[in-house]
PDB file of C-alpha atoms in Angstrom:
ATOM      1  CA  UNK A  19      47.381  40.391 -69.676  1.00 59.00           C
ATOM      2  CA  UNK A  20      47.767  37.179 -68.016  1.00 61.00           C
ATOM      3  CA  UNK A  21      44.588  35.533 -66.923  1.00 85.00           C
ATOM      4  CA  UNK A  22      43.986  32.374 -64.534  1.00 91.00           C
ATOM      5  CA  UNK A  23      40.944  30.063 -65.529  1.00 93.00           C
ATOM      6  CA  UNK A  24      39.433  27.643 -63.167  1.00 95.00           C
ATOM      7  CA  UNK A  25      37.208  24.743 -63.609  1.00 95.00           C
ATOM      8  CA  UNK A  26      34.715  23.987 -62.787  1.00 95.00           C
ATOM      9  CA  UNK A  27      33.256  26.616 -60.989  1.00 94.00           C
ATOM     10  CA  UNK A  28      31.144  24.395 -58.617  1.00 95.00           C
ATOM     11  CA  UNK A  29      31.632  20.787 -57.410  1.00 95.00           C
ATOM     12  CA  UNK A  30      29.283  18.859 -55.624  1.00 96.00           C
ATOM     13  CA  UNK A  31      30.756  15.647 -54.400  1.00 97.00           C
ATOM     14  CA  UNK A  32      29.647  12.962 -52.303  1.00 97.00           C
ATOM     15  CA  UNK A  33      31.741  11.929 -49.006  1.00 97.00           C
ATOM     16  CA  UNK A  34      34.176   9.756 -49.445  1.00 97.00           C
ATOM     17  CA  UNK A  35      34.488  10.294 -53.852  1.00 97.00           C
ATOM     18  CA  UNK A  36      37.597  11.884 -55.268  1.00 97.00           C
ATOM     19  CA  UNK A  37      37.438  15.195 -57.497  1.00 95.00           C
ATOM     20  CA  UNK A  38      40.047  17.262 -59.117  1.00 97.00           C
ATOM     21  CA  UNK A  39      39.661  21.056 -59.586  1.00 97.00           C
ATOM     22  CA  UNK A  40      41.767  22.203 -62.703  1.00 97.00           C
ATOM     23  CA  UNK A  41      43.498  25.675 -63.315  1.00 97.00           C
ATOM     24  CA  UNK A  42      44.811  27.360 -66.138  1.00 96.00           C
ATOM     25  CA  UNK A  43      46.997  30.583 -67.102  1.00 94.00           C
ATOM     26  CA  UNK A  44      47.115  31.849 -70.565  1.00 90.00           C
ATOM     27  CA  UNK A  45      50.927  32.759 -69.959  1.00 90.00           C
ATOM     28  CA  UNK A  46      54.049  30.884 -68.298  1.00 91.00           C
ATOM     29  CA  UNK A  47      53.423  31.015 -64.374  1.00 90.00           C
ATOM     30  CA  UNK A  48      56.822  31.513 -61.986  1.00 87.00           C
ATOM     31  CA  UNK A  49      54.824  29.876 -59.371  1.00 89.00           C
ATOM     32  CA  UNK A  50      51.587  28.703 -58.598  1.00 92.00           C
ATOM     33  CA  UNK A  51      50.088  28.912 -54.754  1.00 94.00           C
ATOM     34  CA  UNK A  52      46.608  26.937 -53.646  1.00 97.00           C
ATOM     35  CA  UNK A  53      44.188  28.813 -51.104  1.00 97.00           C
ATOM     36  CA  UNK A  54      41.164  27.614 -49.358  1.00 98.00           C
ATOM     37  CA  UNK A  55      38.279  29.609 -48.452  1.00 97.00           C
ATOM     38  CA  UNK A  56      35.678  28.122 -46.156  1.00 97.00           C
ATOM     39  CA  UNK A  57      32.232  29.825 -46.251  1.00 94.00           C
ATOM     40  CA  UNK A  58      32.131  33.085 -44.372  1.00 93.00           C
ATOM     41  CA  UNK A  59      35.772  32.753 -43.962  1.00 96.00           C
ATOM     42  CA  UNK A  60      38.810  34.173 -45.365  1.00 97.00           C
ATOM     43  CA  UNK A  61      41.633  32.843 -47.780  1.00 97.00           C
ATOM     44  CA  UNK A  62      43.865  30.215 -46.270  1.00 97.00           C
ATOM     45  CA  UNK A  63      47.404  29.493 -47.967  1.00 95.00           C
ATOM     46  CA  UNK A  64      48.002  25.361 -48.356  1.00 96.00           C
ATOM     47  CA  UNK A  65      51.125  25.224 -50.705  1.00 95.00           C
ATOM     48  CA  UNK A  66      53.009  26.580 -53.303  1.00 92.00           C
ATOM     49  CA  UNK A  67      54.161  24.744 -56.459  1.00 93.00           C
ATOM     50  CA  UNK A  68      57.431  25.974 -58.241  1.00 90.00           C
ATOM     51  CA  UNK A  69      59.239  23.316 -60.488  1.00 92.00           C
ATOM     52  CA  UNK A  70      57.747  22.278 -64.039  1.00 95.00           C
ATOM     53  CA  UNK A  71      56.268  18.472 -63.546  1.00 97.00           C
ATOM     54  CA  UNK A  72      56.123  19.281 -59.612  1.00 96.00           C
ATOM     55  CA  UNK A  73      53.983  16.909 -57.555  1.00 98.00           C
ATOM     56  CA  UNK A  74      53.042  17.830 -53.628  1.00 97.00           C
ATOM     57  CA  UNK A  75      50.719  15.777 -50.855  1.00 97.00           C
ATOM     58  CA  UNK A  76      48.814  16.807 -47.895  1.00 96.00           C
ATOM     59  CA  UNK A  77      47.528  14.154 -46.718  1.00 96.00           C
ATOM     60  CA  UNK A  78      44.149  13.215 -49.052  1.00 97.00           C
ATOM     61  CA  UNK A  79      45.105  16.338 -51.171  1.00 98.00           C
ATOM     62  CA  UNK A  80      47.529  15.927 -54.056  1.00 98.00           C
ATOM     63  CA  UNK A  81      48.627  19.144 -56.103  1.00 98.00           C
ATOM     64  CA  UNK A  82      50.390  19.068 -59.299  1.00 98.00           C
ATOM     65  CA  UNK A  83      52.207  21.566 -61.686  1.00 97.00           C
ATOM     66  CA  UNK A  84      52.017  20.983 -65.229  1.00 97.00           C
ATOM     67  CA  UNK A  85      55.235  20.895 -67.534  1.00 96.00           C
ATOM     68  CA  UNK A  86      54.987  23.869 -68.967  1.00 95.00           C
ATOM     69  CA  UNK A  87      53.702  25.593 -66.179  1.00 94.00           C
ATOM     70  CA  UNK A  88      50.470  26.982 -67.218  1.00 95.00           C
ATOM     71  CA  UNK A  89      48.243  24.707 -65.251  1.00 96.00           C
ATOM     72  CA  UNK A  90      47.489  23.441 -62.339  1.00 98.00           C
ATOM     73  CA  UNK A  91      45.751  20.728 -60.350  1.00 98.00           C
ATOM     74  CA  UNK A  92      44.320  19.732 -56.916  1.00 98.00           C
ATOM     75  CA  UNK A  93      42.928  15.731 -56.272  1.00 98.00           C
ATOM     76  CA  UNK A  94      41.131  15.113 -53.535  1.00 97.00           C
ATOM     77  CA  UNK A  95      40.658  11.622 -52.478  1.00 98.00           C
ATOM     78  CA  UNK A  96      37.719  10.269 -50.189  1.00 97.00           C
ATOM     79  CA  UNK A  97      36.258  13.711 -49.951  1.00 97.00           C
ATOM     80  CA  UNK A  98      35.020  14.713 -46.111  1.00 97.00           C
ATOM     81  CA  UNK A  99      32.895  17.544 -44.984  1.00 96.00           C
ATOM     82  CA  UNK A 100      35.775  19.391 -43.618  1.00 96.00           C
ATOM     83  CA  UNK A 101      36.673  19.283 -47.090  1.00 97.00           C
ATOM     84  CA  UNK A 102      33.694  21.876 -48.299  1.00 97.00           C
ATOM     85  CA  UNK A 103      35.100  25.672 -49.179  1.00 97.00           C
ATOM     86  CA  UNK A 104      36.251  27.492 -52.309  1.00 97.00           C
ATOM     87  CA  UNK A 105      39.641  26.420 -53.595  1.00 97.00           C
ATOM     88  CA  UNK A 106      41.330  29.061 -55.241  1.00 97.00           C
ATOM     89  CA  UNK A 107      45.139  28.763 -57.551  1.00 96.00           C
ATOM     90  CA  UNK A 108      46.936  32.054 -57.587  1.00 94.00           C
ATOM     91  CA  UNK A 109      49.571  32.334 -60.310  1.00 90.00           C
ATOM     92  CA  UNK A 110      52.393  34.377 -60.468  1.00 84.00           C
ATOM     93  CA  UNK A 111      53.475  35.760 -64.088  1.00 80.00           C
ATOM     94  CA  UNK A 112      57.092  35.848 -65.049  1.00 75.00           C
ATOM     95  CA  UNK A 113      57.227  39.428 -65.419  1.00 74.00           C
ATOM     96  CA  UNK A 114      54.962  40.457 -62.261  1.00 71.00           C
ATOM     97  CA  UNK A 115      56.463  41.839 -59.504  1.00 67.00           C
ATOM     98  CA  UNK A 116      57.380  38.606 -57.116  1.00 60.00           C
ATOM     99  CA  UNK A 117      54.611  39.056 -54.793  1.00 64.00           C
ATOM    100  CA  UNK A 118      51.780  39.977 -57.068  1.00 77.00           C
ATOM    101  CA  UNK A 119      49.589  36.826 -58.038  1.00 85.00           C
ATOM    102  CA  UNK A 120      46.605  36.486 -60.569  1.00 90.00           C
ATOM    103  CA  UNK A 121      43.742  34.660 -58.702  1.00 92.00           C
ATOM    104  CA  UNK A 122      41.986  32.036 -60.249  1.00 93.00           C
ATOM    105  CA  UNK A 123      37.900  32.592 -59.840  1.00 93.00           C
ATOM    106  CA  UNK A 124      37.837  29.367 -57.830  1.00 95.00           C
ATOM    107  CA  UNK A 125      35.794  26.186 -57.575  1.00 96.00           C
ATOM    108  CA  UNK A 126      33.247  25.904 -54.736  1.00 96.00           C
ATOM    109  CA  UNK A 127      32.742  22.452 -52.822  1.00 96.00           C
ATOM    110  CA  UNK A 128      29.949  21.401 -51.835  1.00 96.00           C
ATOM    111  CA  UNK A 129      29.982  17.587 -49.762  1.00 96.00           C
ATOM    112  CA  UNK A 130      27.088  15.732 -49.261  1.00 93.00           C
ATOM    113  CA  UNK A 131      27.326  12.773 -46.952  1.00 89.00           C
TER     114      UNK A 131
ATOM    115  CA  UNK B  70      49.966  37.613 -32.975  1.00 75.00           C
ATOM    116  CA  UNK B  71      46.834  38.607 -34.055  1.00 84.00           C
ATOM    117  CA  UNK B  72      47.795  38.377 -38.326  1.00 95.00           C
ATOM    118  CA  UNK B  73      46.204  40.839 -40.116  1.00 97.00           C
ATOM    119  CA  UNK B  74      43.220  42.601 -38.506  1.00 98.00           C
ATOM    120  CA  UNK B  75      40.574  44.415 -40.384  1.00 98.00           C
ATOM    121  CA  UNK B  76      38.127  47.261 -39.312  1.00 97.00           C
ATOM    122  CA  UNK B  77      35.370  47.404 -39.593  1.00 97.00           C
ATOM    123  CA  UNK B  78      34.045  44.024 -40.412  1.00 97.00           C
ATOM    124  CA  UNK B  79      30.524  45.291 -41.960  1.00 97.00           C
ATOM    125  CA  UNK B  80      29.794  48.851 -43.255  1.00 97.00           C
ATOM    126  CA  UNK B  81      26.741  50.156 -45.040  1.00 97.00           C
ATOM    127  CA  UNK B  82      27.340  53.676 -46.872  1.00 97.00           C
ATOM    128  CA  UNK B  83      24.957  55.495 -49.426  1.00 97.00           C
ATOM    129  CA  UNK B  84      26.198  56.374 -52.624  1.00 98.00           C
ATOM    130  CA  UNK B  85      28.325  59.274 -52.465  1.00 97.00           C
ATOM    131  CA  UNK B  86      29.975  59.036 -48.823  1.00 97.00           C
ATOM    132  CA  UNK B  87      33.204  58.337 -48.221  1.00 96.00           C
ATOM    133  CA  UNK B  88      35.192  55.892 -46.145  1.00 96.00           C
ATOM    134  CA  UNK B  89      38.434  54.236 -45.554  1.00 97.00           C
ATOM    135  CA  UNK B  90      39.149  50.779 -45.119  1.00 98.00           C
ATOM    136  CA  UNK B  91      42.205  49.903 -42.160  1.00 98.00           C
ATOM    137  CA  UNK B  92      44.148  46.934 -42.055  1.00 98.00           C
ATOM    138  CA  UNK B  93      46.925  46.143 -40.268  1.00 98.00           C
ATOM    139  CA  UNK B  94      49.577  43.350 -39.496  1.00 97.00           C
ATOM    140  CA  UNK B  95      51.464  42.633 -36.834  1.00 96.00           C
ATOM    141  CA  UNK B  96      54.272  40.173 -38.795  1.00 94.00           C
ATOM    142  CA  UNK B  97      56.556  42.864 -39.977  1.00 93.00           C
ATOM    143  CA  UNK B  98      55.172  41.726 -43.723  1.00 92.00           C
ATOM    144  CA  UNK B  99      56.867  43.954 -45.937  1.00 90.00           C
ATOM    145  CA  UNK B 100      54.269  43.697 -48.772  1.00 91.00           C
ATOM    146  CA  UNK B 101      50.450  44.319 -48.283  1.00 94.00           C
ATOM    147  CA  UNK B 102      47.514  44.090 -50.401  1.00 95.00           C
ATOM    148  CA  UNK B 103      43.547  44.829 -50.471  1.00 97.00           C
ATOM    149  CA  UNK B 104      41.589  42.312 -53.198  1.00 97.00           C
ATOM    150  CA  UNK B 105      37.774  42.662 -53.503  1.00 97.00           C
ATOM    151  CA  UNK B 106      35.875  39.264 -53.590  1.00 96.00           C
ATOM    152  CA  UNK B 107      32.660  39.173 -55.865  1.00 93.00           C
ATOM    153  CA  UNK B 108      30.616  35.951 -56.420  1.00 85.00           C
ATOM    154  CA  UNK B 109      31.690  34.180 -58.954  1.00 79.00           C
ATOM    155  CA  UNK B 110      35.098  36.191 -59.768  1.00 81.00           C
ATOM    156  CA  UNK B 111      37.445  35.088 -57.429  1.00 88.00           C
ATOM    157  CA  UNK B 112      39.995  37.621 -56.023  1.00 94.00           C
ATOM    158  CA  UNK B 113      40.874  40.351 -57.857  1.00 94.00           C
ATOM    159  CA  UNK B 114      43.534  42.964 -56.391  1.00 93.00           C
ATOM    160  CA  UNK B 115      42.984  46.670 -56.229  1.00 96.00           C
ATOM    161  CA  UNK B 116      46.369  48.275 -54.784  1.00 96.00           C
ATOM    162  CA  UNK B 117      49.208  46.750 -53.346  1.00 93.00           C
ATOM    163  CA  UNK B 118      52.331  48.133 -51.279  1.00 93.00           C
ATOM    164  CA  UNK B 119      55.902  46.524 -51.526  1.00 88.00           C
ATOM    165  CA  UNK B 120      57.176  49.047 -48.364  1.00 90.00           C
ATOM    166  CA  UNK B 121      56.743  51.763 -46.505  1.00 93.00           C
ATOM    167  CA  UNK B 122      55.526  54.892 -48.681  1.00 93.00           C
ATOM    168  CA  UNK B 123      55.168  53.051 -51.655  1.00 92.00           C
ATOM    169  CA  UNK B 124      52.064  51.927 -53.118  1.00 94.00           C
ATOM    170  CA  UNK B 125      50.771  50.373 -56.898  1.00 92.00           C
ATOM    171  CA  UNK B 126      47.988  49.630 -58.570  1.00 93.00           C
ATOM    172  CA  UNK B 127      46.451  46.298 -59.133  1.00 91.00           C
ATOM    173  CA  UNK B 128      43.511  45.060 -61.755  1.00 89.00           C
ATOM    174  CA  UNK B 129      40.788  47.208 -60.463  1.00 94.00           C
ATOM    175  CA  UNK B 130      42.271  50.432 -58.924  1.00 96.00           C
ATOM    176  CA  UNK B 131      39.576  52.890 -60.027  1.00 96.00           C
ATOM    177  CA  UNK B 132      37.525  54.454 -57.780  1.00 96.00           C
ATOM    178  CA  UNK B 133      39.853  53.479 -54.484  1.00 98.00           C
ATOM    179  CA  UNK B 134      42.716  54.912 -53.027  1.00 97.00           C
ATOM    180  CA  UNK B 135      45.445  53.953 -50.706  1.00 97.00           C
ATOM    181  CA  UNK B 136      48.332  55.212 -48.288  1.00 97.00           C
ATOM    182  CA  UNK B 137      51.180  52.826 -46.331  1.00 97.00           C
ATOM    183  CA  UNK B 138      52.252  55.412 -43.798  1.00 94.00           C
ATOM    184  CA  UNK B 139      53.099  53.156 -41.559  1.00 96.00           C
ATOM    185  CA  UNK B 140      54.978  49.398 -42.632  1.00 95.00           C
ATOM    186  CA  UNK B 141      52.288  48.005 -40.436  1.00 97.00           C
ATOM    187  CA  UNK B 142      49.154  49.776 -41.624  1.00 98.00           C
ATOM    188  CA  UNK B 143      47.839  49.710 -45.251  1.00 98.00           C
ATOM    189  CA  UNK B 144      44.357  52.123 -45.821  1.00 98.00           C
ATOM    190  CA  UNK B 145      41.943  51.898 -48.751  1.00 98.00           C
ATOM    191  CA  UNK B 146      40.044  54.919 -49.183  1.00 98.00           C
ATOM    192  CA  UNK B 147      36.871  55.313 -51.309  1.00 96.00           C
ATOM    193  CA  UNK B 148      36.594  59.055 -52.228  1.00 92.00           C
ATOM    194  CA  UNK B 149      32.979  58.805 -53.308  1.00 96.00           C
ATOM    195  CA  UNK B 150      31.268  55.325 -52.800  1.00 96.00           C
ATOM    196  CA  UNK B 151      29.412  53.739 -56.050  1.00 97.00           C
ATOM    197  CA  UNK B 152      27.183  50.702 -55.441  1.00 97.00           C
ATOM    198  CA  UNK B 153      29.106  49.071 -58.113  1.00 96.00           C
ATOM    199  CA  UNK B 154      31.797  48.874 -54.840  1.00 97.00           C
ATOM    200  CA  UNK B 155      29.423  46.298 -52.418  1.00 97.00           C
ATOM    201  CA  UNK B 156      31.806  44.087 -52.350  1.00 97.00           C
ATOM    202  CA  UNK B 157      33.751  41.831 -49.261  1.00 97.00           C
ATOM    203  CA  UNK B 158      37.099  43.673 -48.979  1.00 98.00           C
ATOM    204  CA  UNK B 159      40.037  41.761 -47.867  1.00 98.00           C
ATOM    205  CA  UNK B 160      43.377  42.602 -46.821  1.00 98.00           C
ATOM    206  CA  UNK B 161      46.448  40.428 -47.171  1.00 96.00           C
ATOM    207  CA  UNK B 162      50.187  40.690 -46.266  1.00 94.00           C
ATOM    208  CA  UNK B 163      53.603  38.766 -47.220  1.00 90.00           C
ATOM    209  CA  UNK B 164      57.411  38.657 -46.521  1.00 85.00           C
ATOM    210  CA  UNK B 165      59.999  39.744 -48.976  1.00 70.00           C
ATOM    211  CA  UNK B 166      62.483  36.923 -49.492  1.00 58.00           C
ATOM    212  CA  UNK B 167      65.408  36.865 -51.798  1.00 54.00           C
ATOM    213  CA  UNK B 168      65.353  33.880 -54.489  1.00 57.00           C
ATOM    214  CA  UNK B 169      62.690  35.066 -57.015  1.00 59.00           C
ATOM    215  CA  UNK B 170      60.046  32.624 -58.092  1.00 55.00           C
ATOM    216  CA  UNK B 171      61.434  29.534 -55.416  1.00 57.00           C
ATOM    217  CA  UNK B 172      60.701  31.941 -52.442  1.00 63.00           C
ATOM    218  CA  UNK B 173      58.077  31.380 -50.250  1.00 65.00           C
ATOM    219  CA  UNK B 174      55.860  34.345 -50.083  1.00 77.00           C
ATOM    220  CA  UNK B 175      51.958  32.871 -48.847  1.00 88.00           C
ATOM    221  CA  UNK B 176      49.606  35.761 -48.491  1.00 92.00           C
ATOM    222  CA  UNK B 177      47.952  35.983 -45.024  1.00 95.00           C
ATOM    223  CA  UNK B 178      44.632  37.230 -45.048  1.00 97.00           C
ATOM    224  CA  UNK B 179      42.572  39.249 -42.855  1.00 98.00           C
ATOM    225  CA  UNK B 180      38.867  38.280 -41.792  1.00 98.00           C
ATOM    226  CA  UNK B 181      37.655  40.606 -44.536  1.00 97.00           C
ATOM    227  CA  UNK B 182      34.982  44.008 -44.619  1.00 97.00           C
ATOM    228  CA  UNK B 183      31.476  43.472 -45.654  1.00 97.00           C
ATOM    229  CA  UNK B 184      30.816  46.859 -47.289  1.00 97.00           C
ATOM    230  CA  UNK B 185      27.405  47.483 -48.534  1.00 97.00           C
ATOM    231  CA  UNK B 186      26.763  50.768 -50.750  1.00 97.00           C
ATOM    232  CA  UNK B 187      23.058  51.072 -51.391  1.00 96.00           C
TER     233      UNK B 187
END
C-alpha cells in the first residue's frame, strides 16, 4: 500500500536559521496537504499542493511539489518560536477515495532562541 | 461555530471495559474521520464516513467500531479496551466537492481524547 515517509523526524533549529522538512510517498500522490500541530494541540490545515512542479508561499514558509509527485517539501526561512510544532504532509493516492489521505509521521520543531 | 467538538477530552478505562468516543461537527462536513496519534507515527486513520449511514475502514480498524447515525455525529466504539489502544484520539471532518484531486477538501480537527487503558 502506499506509504508517506518524512524526514527528519526531529529538527532543532535556532531562531532566525532556515530548515526544510522533506516528504516522500512510495506511489504517485493526487494531492498533497501540509498540517501543523503545536504541542498539546490538534492538527491545523496550511495548504494543499496539486500540480506537478507546484510552488506555494506563506509568508516565511515555502511549500513545493515535486515533478512527479511523490514528494514534498516545506522551507522555512528565519525560523521564530511561533514556528515550533509537528509538521505533518498528508498524501492522497490516485486510487483512494478523494478524501482519504496517508499521513506522513511528521517532523517535530524544536526553536531555540 | 464551534468545528468539531470531542467528548470526553481524557478517559482512563481498565482493560476490558468498553466505551465510545463522540464527535461531532457543526459545518455540515459530509465526510468524517477518527485517526489515532502515537509518538513517533504520525496519524494513522481507523474508520472514516463519506455520509450519513455509511462508514469504512481505514489502516487500523481492528478492535474499534463506528456508527454515523446522524450527518453531524460520528461515534467510535471500543467493544473491549486493550492497552495496546492508549492512544490521543482525534476526530476530523471535510466537505465533498466535485473536481477530484484539484478540490479543496482540508480536514478540520477536533481538540482530540486522551484515552488511557491501563
Amino acid at each position: 500500500g502506499q506509504q508517506v515517509m518524512q524526514i527528519p523526524q526531529y529538527q532543532h533549529v535556532q531562531e532566525g536559521e532556515d530548515f526544510t522538512t522533506y516528504c516522500n510517498s512510495s506511489t504517485t500522490l493526487s494531492n498533497i496537504q501540509w498540517y501543523k500541530q503545536r504541542p498539546g494541540g490538534h492538527p491545523v490545515f496550511l495548504i494543499q499542493l496539486v500540480k506537478s512542479g507546484e510552488v506555494k508561499k506563506q509568508k516565511r514558509l515555502t511549500f513545493q511539489f515535486g515533478e512527479a509527485k511523490k514528494n514534498s517539501s516545506l522551507h522555512i526561512t528565519a525560523t521564530q518560536t511561533t514556528d515550533v510544532g509537528t509538521y505533518f504532509c498528508a498524501g492522497r493516492g490516485t486510487t483512494d477515495s478523494w478524501g482519504k489521505l496517508q499521513f506522513g509521521a511528521g517532523t517535530q520543531v524544536v526553536v531555540t532562541p | 461555530n464551534a468545528g468539531v467538538t470531542q467528548t470526553p477530552k481524557f478517559r482512563v478505562l481498565k482493560t476490558g471495559q468498553s466505551m465510545t468516543l463522540l464527535c461531532a461537527q457543526d459545518m455540515n462536513h459530509e465526510y468524517m474521520y477518527w485517526y489515532r496519534q502515537d509518538p513517533g507515527m504520525g496519524l494513522r486513520l481507523i474508520h472514516y464516513s463519506v455520509g450519513e449511514g455509511t462508514t469504512a475502514k481505514g489502516e487500523v480498524p481492528d478492535g474499534y467500531n463506528v456508527s454515523r447515525l446522524k450527518k453531524q455525529n460520528f461515534l467510535l466504539g471500543l467493544e473491549s479496551a486493550a492497552p495496546s489502544q492508549t492512544s490521543v484520539y482525534f476526530c476530523a471532518s471535510s466537505k465533498t466537492l466535485a473536481g477530484g484531486p484539484w478540490a479543496y477538501n482540508e480536514q478540520f480537527f477536533g481538540p482530540g481524547t486522551r484515552l488511557t487503558v491501563l
